[in-house]
Amino acid sequence: MRDVKGRRLEGLLASFDASYGTNGRRLVRVEAPARTEIAGNHTDHEGGDVSAGALNRSILGVAAANGTNEVRLSSEGFDPITVSLDELEPRADEKVTTKGLVRGMAAQLATTGRTPQGFDLVMTSDIPSGGGLSSSAALELAIGRVMETLWEGPTVNAPTLARMGQISEQRYFGKPCGLMDQMSVAVGGIAHMSFLDPENPVVTRLDFDFERAGYAICLVDVGCDHSRFTDEYAAVPDEMHAVAHEFGVDRLCEVDAESFDAAVPALREKLGDRALLRAIHYYREEELVHARRDALAAGDIDGFLELTRESGASSAMFLQNVSCGGSYQPAMVALGLAERLLAGLGATRIHGGGFGGSIQAFVPLDDVRDFTSGMDSWLGEGSCERYAISTEGARASWLR
């Protein structure tokens, strides 16, 4: 029996032939993984550090040049789209659409000296949508790798491709994203990233196998798309930036902790308690990110888990991106239920932007089945999924 990925590829080849016809054309296979945030919650946009891991869920695609000036894209479960490459400027009617991302990536690849040319692309994805696993970043980088392969030009390294994806999402899709998602998807494995220089983040690979250390990474869909809390999410960086602006700078990484401590009374009076608490989280979480990186580098899973529990507490108490109060608190409920099942073992924390989306749990391997069935019984079948780290980032290669 062929493996799952092999069967997915066979299905894609059949779909490509049915949709566009192969006609002897040379085909490209492309794949881009999902990602999970391992350490660092709302630190990247403040110039801090994060660690993130590529996952064994991905967008998989097959593409071929079509001799036109149009990109024709079909994705399982979605209507086909066509994008003309005659014009590569952002379009207002393509905001928050796949068309915008295609146009944005074409514009970015053109900056490498390539001549944009039409192609056909059929894709499928097993990345849960709306769960905070960066399906949009995977889509951007999959499209980018296809363009890199089909259009003659120099090799594009992973950090450069990640930056192209970020620019496309910001300018063409209309989402003010950071760079963590794209960088993790581009690099693969577990990557530690420092965003002190946002244009040139420093990326270091970490060699650690959670399953070899006795733990599985489980992500639990809390039953609410994080887009429902867009305003609450946007307020987090806004309030952190407001604190930084009081010191005449843009990001909290530019404000040393001693200066922040000295200004606490004035900051609280002017900006209120929540902005102050979110800044407190930044300084605490930045310390915890470095400590967790060091724990993984030393192979210290127990130390990593203890620090992860501290990080989860900081997000809930200080950052306050688990719940915004009221009777509807899906992420907080999921965390509470996960804690009941773990009973002091492993660790659990909010994942990604927060409020909705997903939570992350590091679960002892012997307890994964019971943990999964328990969370599914409360939140719905398929809510809890077990993942593993993928060593490879976004890539494309010729099939024939």
mmCIF file of C-alpha atoms in Angstrom:
data_model
loop_
_atom_site.group_PDB
_atom_site.id
_atom_site.type_symbol
_atom_site.label_atom_id
_atom_site.label_comp_id
_atom_site.label_asym_id
_atom_site.label_seq_id
_atom_site.Cartn_x
_atom_site.Cartn_y
_atom_site.Cartn_z
ATOM 1 C CA MET A 1 0.000 0.000 0.000
ATOM 2 C CA ARG A 2 1.326 3.391 -0.941
ATOM 3 C CA ASP A 3 1.795 5.941 1.834
ATOM 4 C CA VAL A 4 -0.707 8.743 2.374
ATOM 5 C CA LYS A 5 1.423 11.367 0.633
ATOM 6 C CA GLY A 6 1.895 9.081 -2.343
ATOM 7 C CA ARG A 7 -1.857 8.606 -2.625
ATOM 8 C CA ARG A 8 -2.386 12.367 -2.345
ATOM 9 C CA LEU A 9 0.059 12.911 -5.206
ATOM 10 C CA GLU A 10 -1.639 10.271 -7.367
ATOM 11 C CA GLY A 11 -4.967 12.000 -6.782
ATOM 12 C CA LEU A 12 -3.459 15.369 -7.710
ATOM 13 C CA LEU A 13 -2.024 14.016 -10.939
ATOM 14 C CA ALA A 14 -5.431 12.655 -11.900
ATOM 15 C CA SER A 15 -7.108 15.959 -11.010
ATOM 16 C CA PHE A 16 -4.525 17.942 -12.974
ATOM 17 C CA ASP A 17 -5.066 15.817 -16.056
ATOM 18 C CA ALA A 18 -8.850 16.117 -15.725
ATOM 19 C CA SER A 19 -8.772 19.886 -15.166
ATOM 20 C CA TYR A 20 -6.038 21.060 -17.509
ATOM 21 C CA GLY A 21 -4.612 18.070 -19.355
ATOM 22 C CA THR A 22 -0.971 17.095 -19.114
ATOM 23 C CA ASN A 23 -0.372 16.980 -22.901
ATOM 24 C CA GLY A 24 3.227 15.916 -22.382
ATOM 25 C CA ARG A 25 4.014 18.976 -20.285
ATOM 26 C CA ARG A 26 6.786 18.841 -17.727
ATOM 27 C CA LEU A 27 5.259 18.794 -14.233
ATOM 28 C CA VAL A 28 6.425 20.336 -10.971
ATOM 29 C CA ARG A 29 5.609 18.899 -7.563
ATOM 30 C CA VAL A 30 5.365 21.451 -4.735
ATOM 31 C CA GLU A 31 4.835 21.080 -1.001
ATOM 32 C CA ALA A 32 4.663 23.577 1.875
ATOM 33 C CA PRO A 33 4.085 22.550 5.503
ATOM 34 C CA ALA A 34 1.915 23.958 8.264
ATOM 35 C CA ARG A 35 3.628 25.393 11.324
ATOM 36 C CA THR A 36 3.216 25.416 15.076
ATOM 37 C CA GLU A 37 4.535 28.043 17.455
ATOM 38 C CA ILE A 38 6.822 26.271 19.957
ATOM 39 C CA ALA A 39 7.894 29.262 22.061
ATOM 40 C CA GLY A 40 7.126 32.961 21.919
ATOM 41 C CA ASN A 41 3.584 34.299 22.089
ATOM 42 C CA HIS A 42 3.200 37.792 20.585
ATOM 43 C CA THR A 43 6.925 38.498 20.818
ATOM 44 C CA ASP A 44 7.811 38.600 17.109
ATOM 45 C CA HIS A 45 6.044 41.872 16.297
ATOM 46 C CA GLU A 46 7.917 43.507 19.188
ATOM 47 C CA GLY A 47 11.327 42.528 17.808
ATOM 48 C CA GLY A 48 11.656 39.581 20.160
ATOM 49 C CA ASP A 49 12.430 35.903 19.652
ATOM 50 C CA VAL A 50 10.282 32.896 18.787
ATOM 51 C CA SER A 51 10.771 29.218 18.124
ATOM 52 C CA ALA A 52 8.451 27.520 15.649
ATOM 53 C CA GLY A 53 8.222 24.112 14.039
ATOM 54 C CA ALA A 54 7.096 22.969 10.594
ATOM 55 C CA LEU A 55 4.469 20.222 10.835
ATOM 56 C CA ASN A 56 3.634 17.016 9.009
ATOM 57 C CA ARG A 57 0.549 18.576 7.420
ATOM 58 C CA SER A 58 0.953 20.397 4.148
ATOM 59 C CA ILE A 59 -0.285 21.924 0.947
ATOM 60 C CA LEU A 60 0.668 19.593 -1.888
ATOM 61 C CA GLY A 61 0.443 20.623 -5.520
ATOM 62 C CA VAL A 62 1.242 19.806 -9.136
ATOM 63 C CA ALA A 63 1.940 22.529 -11.700
ATOM 64 C CA ALA A 64 3.007 23.041 -15.301
ATOM 65 C CA ALA A 65 3.585 25.998 -17.599
ATOM 66 C CA ASN A 66 0.568 26.640 -19.843
ATOM 67 C CA GLY A 67 2.004 28.967 -22.513
ATOM 68 C CA THR A 68 -0.319 31.851 -21.592
ATOM 69 C CA ASN A 69 -0.060 34.888 -19.342
ATOM 70 C CA GLU A 70 -2.576 33.496 -16.851
ATOM 71 C CA VAL A 71 -2.238 31.488 -13.670
ATOM 72 C CA ARG A 72 -5.040 28.939 -13.424
ATOM 73 C CA LEU A 73 -5.360 27.460 -9.956
ATOM 74 C CA SER A 74 -7.644 24.723 -8.650
ATOM 75 C CA SER A 75 -7.726 23.673 -5.009
ATOM 76 C CA GLU A 76 -9.802 20.856 -3.567
ATOM 77 C CA GLY A 77 -12.936 22.251 -1.941
ATOM 78 C CA PHE A 78 -12.668 25.699 -3.560
ATOM 79 C CA ASP A 79 -13.766 27.277 -6.845
ATOM 80 C CA PRO A 80 -11.029 27.517 -9.495
ATOM 81 C CA ILE A 81 -9.475 30.943 -10.043
ATOM 82 C CA THR A 82 -7.645 32.646 -12.889
ATOM 83 C CA VAL A 83 -5.172 35.491 -12.444
ATOM 84 C CA SER A 84 -3.811 37.516 -15.344
ATOM 85 C CA LEU A 85 -0.149 38.459 -14.968
ATOM 86 C CA ASP A 86 -0.437 41.557 -17.177
ATOM 87 C CA GLU A 87 -0.617 43.766 -14.078
ATOM 88 C CA LEU A 88 1.276 43.038 -10.840
ATOM 89 C CA GLU A 89 0.186 45.973 -8.675
ATOM 90 C CA PRO A 90 -2.086 45.319 -5.652
ATOM 91 C CA ARG A 91 -5.820 45.415 -6.394
ATOM 92 C CA ALA A 92 -8.478 46.473 -3.898
ATOM 93 C CA ASP A 93 -10.929 43.835 -5.165
ATOM 94 C CA GLU A 94 -8.399 41.068 -4.431
ATOM 95 C CA LYS A 95 -7.906 41.821 -0.738
ATOM 96 C CA VAL A 96 -8.343 38.725 1.457
ATOM 97 C CA THR A 97 -8.371 36.448 -1.614
ATOM 98 C CA THR A 98 -6.111 33.793 -3.097
ATOM 99 C CA LYS A 99 -5.944 35.913 -6.241
ATOM 100 C CA GLY A 100 -4.231 38.618 -4.229
ATOM 101 C CA LEU A 101 -1.627 36.175 -2.949
ATOM 102 C CA VAL A 102 -0.930 34.852 -6.464
ATOM 103 C CA ARG A 103 -0.468 38.371 -7.803
ATOM 104 C CA GLY A 104 1.658 39.360 -4.816
ATOM 105 C CA MET A 105 4.003 36.393 -5.152
ATOM 106 C CA ALA A 106 4.301 36.978 -8.894
ATOM 107 C CA ALA A 107 5.330 40.568 -8.217
ATOM 108 C CA GLN A 108 7.894 39.424 -5.670
ATOM 109 C CA LEU A 109 9.415 36.723 -7.902
ATOM 110 C CA ALA A 110 9.639 39.293 -10.693
ATOM 111 C CA THR A 111 12.052 41.293 -8.524
ATOM 112 C CA THR A 112 14.571 38.441 -8.975
ATOM 113 C CA GLY A 113 14.750 39.164 -12.713
ATOM 114 C CA ARG A 114 12.213 36.504 -13.678
ATOM 115 C CA THR A 115 9.623 37.021 -16.402
ATOM 116 C CA PRO A 116 6.170 36.032 -15.068
ATOM 117 C CA GLN A 117 4.503 33.425 -17.254
ATOM 118 C CA GLY A 118 1.249 31.534 -16.975
ATOM 119 C CA PHE A 119 0.923 28.101 -15.411
ATOM 120 C CA ASP A 120 -1.680 25.636 -14.191
ATOM 121 C CA LEU A 121 -1.631 24.511 -10.570
ATOM 122 C CA VAL A 122 -3.768 21.934 -8.760
ATOM 123 C CA MET A 123 -3.472 21.732 -4.981
ATOM 124 C CA THR A 124 -4.816 19.838 -2.002
ATOM 125 C CA SER A 125 -4.312 20.553 1.676
ATOM 126 C CA ASP A 126 -4.619 18.619 4.922
ATOM 127 C CA ILE A 127 -3.898 21.752 7.009
ATOM 128 C CA PRO A 128 -6.936 22.650 9.136
ATOM 129 C CA SER A 129 -8.245 26.063 8.074
ATOM 130 C CA GLY A 130 -8.712 28.762 10.711
ATOM 131 C CA GLY A 131 -6.866 26.809 13.397
ATOM 132 C CA GLY A 132 -3.772 28.974 13.591
ATOM 133 C CA LEU A 133 -1.475 26.597 11.660
ATOM 134 C CA SER A 134 -0.596 29.167 8.985
ATOM 135 C CA SER A 135 -2.349 27.715 5.970
ATOM 136 C CA SER A 136 -2.068 31.144 4.304
ATOM 137 C CA ALA A 137 1.734 31.186 4.704
ATOM 138 C CA ALA A 138 1.922 27.656 3.296
ATOM 139 C CA LEU A 139 -0.152 28.752 0.303
ATOM 140 C CA GLU A 140 2.054 31.784 -0.347
ATOM 141 C CA LEU A 141 5.260 29.786 -0.233
ATOM 142 C CA ALA A 142 3.884 26.914 -2.310
ATOM 143 C CA ILE A 143 2.935 29.394 -5.035
ATOM 144 C CA GLY A 144 6.330 31.063 -4.693
ATOM 145 C CA ARG A 145 8.255 27.803 -5.083
ATOM 146 C CA VAL A 146 6.254 26.949 -8.219
ATOM 147 C CA MET A 147 7.102 30.327 -9.716
ATOM 148 C CA GLU A 148 10.761 29.966 -8.751
ATOM 149 C CA THR A 149 10.912 26.584 -10.489
ATOM 150 C CA LEU A 150 8.939 27.404 -13.635
ATOM 151 C CA TRP A 151 10.369 30.885 -14.270
ATOM 152 C CA GLU A 152 14.048 31.045 -15.112
ATOM 153 C CA GLY A 153 16.106 32.893 -12.534
ATOM 154 C CA PRO A 154 18.427 32.544 -9.525
ATOM 155 C CA THR A 155 17.733 30.292 -6.558
ATOM 156 C CA VAL A 156 15.621 31.942 -3.837
ATOM 157 C CA ASN A 157 16.759 31.021 -0.326
ATOM 158 C CA ALA A 158 14.293 30.276 2.461
ATOM 159 C CA PRO A 159 14.541 33.621 4.343
ATOM 160 C CA THR A 160 14.096 35.585 1.107
ATOM 161 C CA LEU A 161 11.071 33.518 0.080
ATOM 162 C CA ALA A 162 9.588 33.998 3.553
ATOM 163 C CA ARG A 163 9.947 37.768 3.238
ATOM 164 C CA MET A 164 8.270 37.630 -0.185
ATOM 165 C CA GLY A 165 5.343 35.785 1.371
ATOM 166 C CA GLN A 166 5.034 38.349 4.139
ATOM 167 C CA ILE A 167 5.032 41.251 1.677
ATOM 168 C CA SER A 168 2.361 39.516 -0.417
ATOM 169 C CA GLU A 169 0.163 38.928 2.616
ATOM 170 C CA GLN A 170 0.575 42.492 3.853
ATOM 171 C CA ARG A 171 0.248 44.438 0.595
ATOM 172 C CA TYR A 172 -1.916 42.207 -1.577
ATOM 173 C CA PHE A 173 -3.973 40.146 0.873
ATOM 174 C CA GLY A 174 -4.309 42.990 3.371
ATOM 175 C CA LYS A 175 -3.302 41.261 6.607
ATOM 176 C CA PRO A 176 -0.667 42.996 8.802
ATOM 177 C CA CYS A 177 1.211 39.777 9.597
ATOM 178 C CA GLY A 178 4.628 39.280 11.136
ATOM 179 C CA LEU A 179 7.297 37.056 9.587
ATOM 180 C CA MET A 180 7.285 34.073 11.949
ATOM 181 C CA ASP A 181 4.753 32.007 9.986
ATOM 182 C CA GLN A 182 6.405 32.384 6.601
ATOM 183 C CA MET A 183 9.882 31.835 8.024
ATOM 184 C CA SER A 184 8.902 28.617 9.778
ATOM 185 C CA VAL A 185 7.172 27.270 6.661
ATOM 186 C CA ALA A 186 10.167 28.198 4.505
ATOM 187 C CA VAL A 187 12.905 26.818 6.767
ATOM 188 C CA GLY A 188 11.334 23.604 8.103
ATOM 189 C CA GLY A 189 12.246 21.668 11.239
ATOM 190 C CA ILE A 190 12.345 23.640 14.486
ATOM 191 C CA ALA A 191 13.641 27.142 13.882
ATOM 192 C CA HIS A 192 14.590 29.730 16.491
ATOM 193 C CA MET A 193 14.148 33.250 15.132
ATOM 194 C CA SER A 194 15.237 36.638 16.389
ATOM 195 C CA PHE A 195 13.344 39.627 14.945
ATOM 196 C CA LEU A 196 15.483 42.414 16.372
ATOM 197 C CA ASP A 197 16.133 43.395 12.740
ATOM 198 C CA PRO A 198 12.732 42.665 11.156
ATOM 199 C CA GLU A 199 14.140 42.869 7.631
ATOM 200 C CA ASN A 200 16.913 40.369 8.373
ATOM 201 C CA PRO A 201 15.827 37.982 11.140
ATOM 202 C CA VAL A 202 18.467 35.644 12.531
ATOM 203 C CA VAL A 203 17.370 32.030 12.141
ATOM 204 C CA THR A 204 18.918 29.018 13.891
ATOM 205 C CA ARG A 205 17.781 25.412 13.478
ATOM 206 C CA LEU A 206 17.189 23.378 16.644
ATOM 207 C CA ASP A 207 17.729 19.640 16.504
ATOM 208 C CA PHE A 208 15.147 18.141 18.851
ATOM 209 C CA ASP A 209 12.700 15.249 18.531
ATOM 210 C CA PHE A 210 9.734 15.568 20.885
ATOM 211 C CA GLU A 211 8.539 12.012 20.272
ATOM 212 C CA ARG A 212 11.978 10.596 21.016
ATOM 213 C CA ALA A 213 11.803 12.554 24.263
ATOM 214 C CA GLY A 214 8.482 10.865 25.073
ATOM 215 C CA TYR A 215 5.953 13.539 24.079
ATOM 216 C CA ALA A 216 3.563 14.185 21.215
ATOM 217 C CA ILE A 217 2.532 17.629 19.984
ATOM 218 C CA CYS A 218 -1.249 17.830 20.024
ATOM 219 C CA LEU A 219 -3.193 20.791 18.717
ATOM 220 C CA VAL A 220 -6.810 21.188 19.737
ATOM 221 C CA ASP A 221 -9.290 23.144 17.637
ATOM 222 C CA VAL A 222 -11.280 25.173 20.177
ATOM 223 C CA GLY A 223 -14.304 25.348 17.871
ATOM 224 C CA CYS A 224 -14.011 29.012 16.968
ATOM 225 C CA ASP A 225 -12.126 30.507 14.027
ATOM 226 C CA HIS A 226 -9.674 33.087 15.374
ATOM 227 C CA SER A 227 -10.957 35.576 12.775
ATOM 228 C CA ARG A 228 -14.036 36.046 14.989
ATOM 229 C CA PHE A 229 -11.776 37.878 17.438
ATOM 230 C CA THR A 230 -9.926 40.034 14.902
ATOM 231 C CA ASP A 231 -10.419 43.258 16.859
ATOM 232 C CA GLU A 232 -9.256 41.677 20.110
ATOM 233 C CA TYR A 233 -6.215 40.225 18.345
ATOM 234 C CA ALA A 234 -5.323 43.575 16.761
ATOM 235 C CA ALA A 235 -5.464 45.279 20.159
ATOM 236 C CA VAL A 236 -2.559 43.174 21.473
ATOM 237 C CA PRO A 237 0.216 44.627 19.262
ATOM 238 C CA ASP A 238 -1.487 48.018 19.272
ATOM 239 C CA GLU A 239 -1.246 48.260 23.064
ATOM 240 C CA MET A 240 2.313 46.943 23.142
ATOM 241 C CA HIS A 241 3.295 49.518 20.543
ATOM 242 C CA ALA A 242 1.550 52.233 22.557
ATOM 243 C CA VAL A 243 3.853 51.435 25.480
ATOM 244 C CA ALA A 244 6.907 51.563 23.219
ATOM 245 C CA HIS A 245 5.791 54.890 21.759
ATOM 246 C CA GLU A 246 5.925 56.426 25.230
ATOM 247 C CA PHE A 247 9.681 55.902 25.023
ATOM 248 C CA GLY A 248 9.918 57.362 21.528
ATOM 249 C CA VAL A 249 10.395 53.995 19.782
ATOM 250 C CA ASP A 250 8.205 51.570 17.833
ATOM 251 C CA ARG A 251 8.799 48.211 19.523
ATOM 252 C CA LEU A 252 9.289 46.949 23.055
ATOM 253 C CA CYS A 253 12.631 45.376 22.130
ATOM 254 C CA GLU A 254 13.937 48.939 21.992
ATOM 255 C CA VAL A 255 12.909 49.623 25.616
ATOM 256 C CA ASP A 256 15.150 48.043 28.238
ATOM 257 C CA ALA A 257 13.407 46.422 31.193
ATOM 258 C CA GLU A 258 14.894 48.848 33.724
ATOM 259 C CA SER A 259 13.481 51.868 31.888
ATOM 260 C CA PHE A 260 10.097 50.169 31.644
ATOM 261 C CA ASP A 261 10.078 49.389 35.383
ATOM 262 C CA ALA A 262 10.894 52.992 36.249
ATOM 263 C CA ALA A 263 8.027 54.266 34.085
ATOM 264 C CA VAL A 264 5.322 51.889 35.369
ATOM 265 C CA PRO A 265 3.282 54.455 37.363
ATOM 266 C CA ALA A 266 3.184 56.946 34.482
ATOM 267 C CA LEU A 267 2.416 54.250 31.901
ATOM 268 C CA ARG A 268 -0.422 52.889 33.978
ATOM 269 C CA GLU A 269 -1.904 56.331 34.441
ATOM 270 C CA LYS A 270 -1.779 57.177 30.735
ATOM 271 C CA LEU A 271 -2.416 53.844 28.995
ATOM 272 C CA GLY A 272 -4.325 51.806 31.558
ATOM 273 C CA ASP A 273 -3.670 48.450 33.144
ATOM 274 C CA ARG A 274 -4.091 46.121 30.172
ATOM 275 C CA ALA A 275 -1.416 47.785 28.034
ATOM 276 C CA LEU A 276 0.920 47.641 31.020
ATOM 277 C CA LEU A 277 0.168 43.948 31.600
ATOM 278 C CA ARG A 278 0.807 43.105 27.962
ATOM 279 C CA ALA A 279 4.191 44.789 28.141
ATOM 280 C CA ILE A 280 4.931 42.799 31.304
ATOM 281 C CA HIS A 281 4.148 39.660 29.330
ATOM 282 C CA TYR A 282 6.572 40.645 26.572
ATOM 283 C CA TYR A 283 9.524 40.933 28.960
ATOM 284 C CA ARG A 284 8.596 37.704 30.746
ATOM 285 C CA GLU A 285 7.934 35.761 27.562
ATOM 286 C CA GLU A 286 11.175 36.920 25.958
ATOM 287 C CA GLU A 287 13.086 35.410 28.882
ATOM 288 C CA LEU A 288 11.073 32.203 28.595
ATOM 289 C CA VAL A 289 11.697 31.902 24.842
ATOM 290 C CA HIS A 290 15.454 31.973 25.376
ATOM 291 C CA ALA A 291 15.217 29.545 28.274
ATOM 292 C CA ARG A 292 13.120 27.089 26.239
ATOM 293 C CA ARG A 293 15.543 27.304 23.323
ATOM 294 C CA ASP A 294 18.376 26.461 25.693
ATOM 295 C CA ALA A 295 16.389 23.589 27.201
ATOM 296 C CA LEU A 296 15.743 22.043 23.775
ATOM 297 C CA ALA A 297 19.369 22.521 22.756
ATOM 298 C CA ALA A 298 20.404 20.673 25.939
ATOM 299 C CA GLY A 299 17.834 17.912 25.420
ATOM 300 C CA ASP A 300 16.063 18.898 28.659
ATOM 301 C CA ILE A 301 12.405 18.057 28.010
ATOM 302 C CA ASP A 302 11.371 18.448 31.662
ATOM 303 C CA GLY A 303 12.840 21.938 31.809
ATOM 304 C CA PHE A 304 11.157 22.827 28.524
ATOM 305 C CA LEU A 305 7.755 21.673 29.780
ATOM 306 C CA GLU A 306 8.024 23.593 33.044
ATOM 307 C CA LEU A 307 8.949 26.759 31.152
ATOM 308 C CA THR A 308 6.086 26.160 28.706
ATOM 309 C CA ARG A 309 3.619 26.009 31.580
ATOM 310 C CA GLU A 310 4.985 29.343 32.812
ATOM 311 C CA SER A 311 4.576 30.795 29.321
ATOM 312 C CA GLY A 312 0.969 29.624 29.151
ATOM 313 C CA ALA A 313 0.249 31.274 32.479
ATOM 314 C CA SER A 314 1.824 34.531 31.305
ATOM 315 C CA SER A 315 -0.305 34.568 28.156
ATOM 316 C CA ALA A 316 -3.478 34.008 30.174
ATOM 317 C CA MET A 317 -2.768 36.408 33.043
ATOM 318 C CA PHE A 318 -0.725 39.213 31.515
ATOM 319 C CA LEU A 319 -1.073 39.092 27.727
ATOM 320 C CA GLN A 320 -4.769 38.213 28.126
ATOM 321 C CA ASN A 321 -5.189 36.619 24.715
ATOM 322 C CA VAL A 322 -6.940 33.507 26.000
ATOM 323 C CA SER A 323 -10.231 35.131 26.933
ATOM 324 C CA CYS A 324 -11.791 38.553 26.543
ATOM 325 C CA GLY A 325 -14.368 37.823 29.227
ATOM 326 C CA GLY A 326 -18.069 37.233 28.906
ATOM 327 C CA SER A 327 -19.917 33.962 28.571
ATOM 328 C CA TYR A 328 -18.109 32.813 25.401
ATOM 329 C CA GLN A 329 -14.569 31.688 26.164
ATOM 330 C CA PRO A 330 -13.712 28.806 23.787
ATOM 331 C CA ALA A 331 -9.934 28.870 24.209
ATOM 332 C CA MET A 332 -10.091 29.064 28.000
ATOM 333 C CA VAL A 333 -12.549 26.164 28.120
ATOM 334 C CA ALA A 334 -10.278 24.058 25.900
ATOM 335 C CA LEU A 335 -7.273 24.831 28.127
ATOM 336 C CA GLY A 336 -9.215 23.973 31.253
ATOM 337 C CA LEU A 337 -10.369 20.652 29.833
ATOM 338 C CA ALA A 338 -6.868 19.805 28.600
ATOM 339 C CA GLU A 339 -5.466 20.504 32.070
ATOM 340 C CA ARG A 340 -8.023 18.104 33.567
ATOM 341 C CA LEU A 341 -6.878 15.325 31.260
ATOM 342 C CA LEU A 342 -3.144 15.978 31.666
ATOM 343 C CA ALA A 343 -3.460 16.070 35.466
ATOM 344 C CA GLY A 344 -0.146 17.853 35.969
ATOM 345 C CA LEU A 345 1.755 15.987 33.224
ATOM 346 C CA GLY A 346 3.087 17.542 30.020
ATOM 347 C CA ALA A 347 2.117 21.126 29.301
ATOM 348 C CA THR A 348 -0.564 23.133 27.559
ATOM 349 C CA ARG A 349 -0.773 26.724 26.336
ATOM 350 C CA ILE A 350 -2.617 29.062 23.999
ATOM 351 C CA HIS A 351 -1.389 28.721 20.429
ATOM 352 C CA GLY A 352 -0.787 31.561 18.005
ATOM 353 C CA GLY A 353 -2.775 34.785 18.119
ATOM 354 C CA GLY A 354 -5.167 33.531 20.751
ATOM 355 C CA PHE A 355 -8.845 33.921 21.702
ATOM 356 C CA GLY A 356 -9.955 31.318 19.134
ATOM 357 C CA GLY A 357 -8.099 28.981 16.808
ATOM 358 C CA SER A 358 -6.279 26.298 18.733
ATOM 359 C CA ILE A 359 -4.423 25.387 21.894
ATOM 360 C CA GLN A 360 -1.216 23.371 22.039
ATOM 361 C CA ALA A 361 -0.501 20.452 24.342
ATOM 362 C CA PHE A 362 2.642 18.387 24.879
ATOM 363 C CA VAL A 363 1.223 15.005 25.835
ATOM 364 C CA PRO A 364 3.093 11.921 27.153
ATOM 365 C CA LEU A 365 3.059 9.318 24.387
ATOM 366 C CA ASP A 366 1.289 6.748 26.574
ATOM 367 C CA ASP A 367 -1.557 9.201 27.169
ATOM 368 C CA VAL A 368 -2.152 10.475 23.631
ATOM 369 C CA ARG A 369 -5.071 8.163 22.862
ATOM 370 C CA ASP A 370 -6.935 9.004 26.070
ATOM 371 C CA PHE A 371 -6.168 12.709 25.708
ATOM 372 C CA THR A 372 -7.406 12.779 22.117
ATOM 373 C CA SER A 373 -10.594 10.842 22.828
ATOM 374 C CA GLY A 374 -11.315 12.987 25.874
ATOM 375 C CA MET A 375 -10.924 16.291 24.034
ATOM 376 C CA ASP A 376 -12.939 14.969 21.097
ATOM 377 C CA SER A 377 -15.752 13.887 23.399
ATOM 378 C CA TRP A 378 -16.019 17.419 24.764
ATOM 379 C CA LEU A 379 -15.271 19.554 21.694
ATOM 380 C CA GLY A 380 -16.317 17.322 18.813
ATOM 381 C CA GLU A 381 -14.820 14.471 16.801
ATOM 382 C CA GLY A 382 -11.531 15.447 15.189
ATOM 383 C CA SER A 383 -10.964 18.467 17.444
ATOM 384 C CA CYS A 384 -7.688 17.070 18.768
ATOM 385 C CA GLU A 385 -4.968 16.089 16.306
ATOM 386 C CA ARG A 386 -1.515 14.668 16.893
ATOM 387 C CA TYR A 387 1.308 16.221 14.876
ATOM 388 C CA ALA A 388 5.013 15.700 14.355
ATOM 389 C CA ILE A 389 7.772 18.044 13.253
ATOM 390 C CA SER A 390 8.583 18.023 9.532
ATOM 391 C CA THR A 391 12.269 18.515 8.791
ATOM 392 C CA GLU A 392 11.619 20.070 5.382
ATOM 393 C CA GLY A 393 10.282 23.490 4.519
ATOM 394 C CA ALA A 394 8.531 24.674 1.353
ATOM 395 C CA ARG A 395 10.094 23.055 -1.714
ATOM 396 C CA ALA A 396 9.410 22.212 -5.352
ATOM 397 C CA SER A 397 10.984 19.784 -7.800
ATOM 398 C CA TRP A 398 10.438 18.501 -11.326
ATOM 399 C CA LEU A 399 8.352 15.353 -11.595
ATOM 400 C CA ARG A 400 9.081 14.677 -15.236
#
